[in-house]
Amino acid sequence: MKSQSDSNHQSWRRSGQLLAPYLSPYRWRLAVAMACLFAAVTLRVVEPLPLQYILDHVLVASLSGNVAIAADDAMAVLAVCAVAVVMIATVRALLEYGRAVMFAWVGNQVVTRLRTDVFQHLQSLSMAFHNRSRTGDLTIRLVGDLNMLRDVAVTAVLPMIASTMIMIGMSIVMLWIHLWLGLIAISIFPMFWFAATRGSRKIHQAAKQQRSREGALAATANESLSAVRVVQTLSLERRFADTFGGHSKKSMKEGVKTSRLAAALERKVDVLIAFASAVVLWQGARYVLAGEMSVGGLVVFLAYLKRGFKPLQDFAKYTGRISKALAGADRVMEILEQRPAVSERADAVDAPTLRGHVEFRDVSFGYLDRRPVLSKISFTVQPGERVAIVGASGAGKSTILSLASRLHDPDKGTVLIDGTDIRSWTIQSIRRQQSIVMQDNAVFATTVRDNIAIVEPDATDEQVETSARAARAHEFIEKLPQGYDTIVGERGTTMSRGQAQRLAIARATMRPLPIFLVDEPTTGLDRNNERLVVDGILRASRGRTTLIVTHQMELAAQADRILVLQDGEIIEDGSHRDLIQQHGAYAAMYMSQQTRNLNHECALQQ
Ligand code: ADP
Ligand code: MG
């Protein structure tokens, strides 16, 4: 019980933390909106007063034969009261309209900004985080949970603040009309509090489960649909449908549970209110009969009672939705609390135009589990030099590239470009001067042209074609149904791996950036595609400082220099000729691959 109420409070606190920085720019608007709210509440509190006046001073007085008020006066009072009723209602309506519009405006602004920030934050998080998370769940947090937060803030939390103020106002007036009767009416509050806190805890739990279930639902759908080909070829449709259906059913059950709990709370509150009203009516009638209270007083008191209790009903009604929003805020906060793998120094400046001198000086690095991946690596690459990095899987080759593009920072030692520690520059300004081709490269759902020119949207058709030719991609692009205008990726023509690779190389050659990082571009390609990609890489890397991680010895052999990495250390460093003469690890790798290729070609010819 204790821990549940703690988690409830914690959710409120976290929602507050999440929203406070975004609300503060709008504090003046919010203050005005709150003033409108306050004025509207005051008007709501005085609304029944004309009724009491008419009852006591016009109707009851004339019925009991009291002619203190002349008939004309009575009419005048009636008219004034009638006008007052309309006026109060009109002004209140205007105030509430203004408040609603202003709150909705702020709510939308806040969520839009928050969403953009959360999205940017997600993009800055490390691959390790993204490997752990499910894309569908993140999308739900970004879209569903944030919308829920906004809707509930506008349609539930603010009305509840208003309700609380109304409740306090009404209570004061009730106490003022009749102290004892007021106390009887107010005695319902503790009972309500008891019912509500118990109920809302359970609702909160159920709502939280439901939100994460919806995340799982979206993730399952996303994963199976994005791999629909594999799913179909392996006949996994049933299995995914079952998983999806299972999540869906559980989500439905939790949804029903939330609604059931909220409905139960609402009905409990109704009964409590009926009970309180009965006691008040009973006792109030006795006061009137005893002459301690006027009829108008009792009628107005009952009117206040009804209005004063409405917030309690609202609270019961909104608890379910507020719980869902709190759960959503929790889930958004979980994302924001993730720290990116690298953080920028406060005094970081934009890097100047780089020449491309890259140096690793005694660099040691381990991922979060702290098992060292690189230990005291040192090497230097001259501007324009082409260096291949070879070694077994898991030797730490990709890690070297990650450090050079600041996907991670070294634990010890320094990575320098043009003699400067790259940590003194902004991350963006370094990455903007590097082209990267990886093992798997994204093909975006757009035209071939836009895919190539994605980093250079203003590029001319000639530039795009030149890059495509250099990357040996032009030939296959021309054969596509609409050439460079063919839509590829998720919604269009699918590319083979080799084609996607060459597209990525074309993308990397769009701008002659000083540093070119290539990670195993030929893995999984057939010989023909492999040759094309190797050729593309060699052309694209001309005149640029290039680090090529590769298993493909033909590519390595063409580099100016080769680094052989083993167990996080560089064991050989030299040109192809030097290393072949050394008869070391590189020579062995090279020979074994040559033999394999030869056997392969003989087999093809037979
Ligand atoms: P290579 O590219 O040479 O195959 P990597 O540089 O990718 O090797 O990885 C080196 C070691 O670090 C491997 O043991 C790998 O399991 C581990 N590793 C790579 N990336 C991560 C990561 N994001 N989190 C934790 N460990 C990682
Ligand atoms: Mg790798």
mmCIF file of N, CA, C and O in Angstrom, residues 20-35 102-103 105-106 110:
data_model
loop_
_atom_site.group_PDB
_atom_site.id
_atom_site.type_symbol
_atom_site.label_atom_id
_atom_site.label_comp_id
_atom_site.label_asym_id
_atom_site.label_seq_id
_atom_site.Cartn_x
_atom_site.Cartn_y
_atom_site.Cartn_z
ATOM 1 N N ALA A 20 7.226 21.553 -15.907
ATOM 2 C CA ALA A 20 7.538 22.879 -15.371
ATOM 3 C C ALA A 20 8.383 23.741 -16.312
ATOM 4 O O ALA A 20 8.015 24.886 -16.591
ATOM 5 N N PRO A 21 9.496 23.203 -16.852
ATOM 6 C CA PRO A 21 10.319 24.075 -17.716
ATOM 7 C C PRO A 21 9.563 24.538 -18.963
ATOM 8 O O PRO A 21 9.869 25.601 -19.504
ATOM 9 N N TYR A 22 8.598 23.747 -19.391
ATOM 10 C CA TYR A 22 7.867 24.102 -20.608
ATOM 11 C C TYR A 22 6.742 25.078 -20.314
ATOM 12 O O TYR A 22 6.296 25.818 -21.178
ATOM 13 N N LEU A 23 6.264 25.050 -19.067
ATOM 14 C CA LEU A 23 5.160 25.947 -18.713
ATOM 15 C C LEU A 23 5.658 27.355 -18.422
ATOM 16 O O LEU A 23 4.959 28.329 -18.663
ATOM 17 N N SER A 24 6.898 27.449 -17.917
ATOM 18 C CA SER A 24 7.329 28.757 -17.414
ATOM 19 C C SER A 24 7.313 29.877 -18.472
ATOM 20 O O SER A 24 6.994 31.005 -18.125
ATOM 21 N N PRO A 25 7.601 29.609 -19.760
ATOM 22 C CA PRO A 25 7.501 30.729 -20.707
ATOM 23 C C PRO A 25 6.075 31.271 -20.826
ATOM 24 O O PRO A 25 5.872 32.392 -21.283
ATOM 25 N N TYR A 26 5.106 30.464 -20.447
ATOM 26 C CA TYR A 26 3.703 30.888 -20.611
ATOM 27 C C TYR A 26 3.101 31.341 -19.286
ATOM 28 O O TYR A 26 1.893 31.326 -19.117
ATOM 29 N N ARG A 27 3.971 31.708 -18.321
ATOM 30 C CA ARG A 27 3.414 31.936 -16.990
ATOM 31 C C ARG A 27 2.410 33.074 -16.961
ATOM 32 O O ARG A 27 1.436 33.016 -16.231
ATOM 33 N N TRP A 28 2.608 34.109 -17.819
ATOM 34 C CA TRP A 28 1.671 35.236 -17.790
ATOM 35 C C TRP A 28 0.318 34.823 -18.328
ATOM 36 O O TRP A 28 -0.722 35.129 -17.756
ATOM 37 N N ARG A 29 0.339 34.110 -19.442
ATOM 38 C CA ARG A 29 -0.926 33.616 -19.977
ATOM 39 C C ARG A 29 -1.626 32.715 -18.976
ATOM 40 O O ARG A 29 -2.842 32.791 -18.781
ATOM 41 N N LEU A 30 -0.811 31.862 -18.332
ATOM 42 C CA LEU A 30 -1.403 30.958 -17.353
ATOM 43 C C LEU A 30 -1.988 31.753 -16.188
ATOM 44 O O LEU A 30 -3.062 31.430 -15.683
ATOM 45 N N ALA A 31 -1.297 32.824 -15.779
ATOM 46 C CA ALA A 31 -1.790 33.645 -14.675
ATOM 47 C C ALA A 31 -3.125 34.278 -15.058
ATOM 48 O O ALA A 31 -4.079 34.274 -14.266
ATOM 49 N N VAL A 32 -3.210 34.792 -16.300
ATOM 50 C CA VAL A 32 -4.467 35.388 -16.756
ATOM 51 C C VAL A 32 -5.564 34.329 -16.781
ATOM 52 O O VAL A 32 -6.692 34.547 -16.319
ATOM 53 N N ALA A 33 -5.209 33.158 -17.304
ATOM 54 C CA ALA A 33 -6.192 32.084 -17.368
ATOM 55 C C ALA A 33 -6.671 31.709 -15.969
ATOM 56 O O ALA A 33 -7.864 31.500 -15.739
ATOM 57 N N MET A 34 -5.714 31.669 -15.016
ATOM 58 C CA MET A 34 -6.101 31.339 -13.644
ATOM 59 C C MET A 34 -6.993 32.435 -13.069
ATOM 60 O O MET A 34 -7.944 32.140 -12.337
ATOM 61 N N ALA A 35 -6.709 33.703 -13.408
ATOM 62 C CA ALA A 35 -7.548 34.805 -12.926
ATOM 63 C C ALA A 35 -8.960 34.660 -13.476
ATOM 64 O O ALA A 35 -9.952 34.828 -12.751
ATOM 65 N N MET A 102 -7.396 29.656 -23.649
ATOM 66 C CA MET A 102 -6.016 29.927 -23.261
ATOM 67 C C MET A 102 -5.308 28.666 -22.764
ATOM 68 O O MET A 102 -4.180 28.390 -23.146
ATOM 69 N N PHE A 103 -6.007 27.897 -21.958
ATOM 70 C CA PHE A 103 -5.402 26.660 -21.467
ATOM 71 C C PHE A 103 -5.119 25.697 -22.619
ATOM 72 O O PHE A 103 -4.072 25.067 -22.683
ATOM 73 N N TRP A 105 -4.586 26.416 -25.684
ATOM 74 C CA TRP A 105 -3.473 26.951 -26.486
ATOM 75 C C TRP A 105 -2.134 26.612 -25.833
ATOM 76 O O TRP A 105 -1.242 26.064 -26.471
ATOM 77 N N VAL A 106 -2.052 26.909 -24.526
ATOM 78 C CA VAL A 106 -0.801 26.611 -23.822
ATOM 79 C C VAL A 106 -0.523 25.106 -23.858
ATOM 80 O O VAL A 106 0.599 24.676 -24.132
ATOM 81 N N VAL A 110 2.858 23.559 -25.344
ATOM 82 C CA VAL A 110 3.768 22.822 -24.469
ATOM 83 C C VAL A 110 4.037 21.430 -25.033
ATOM 84 O O VAL A 110 5.179 20.995 -25.141
#
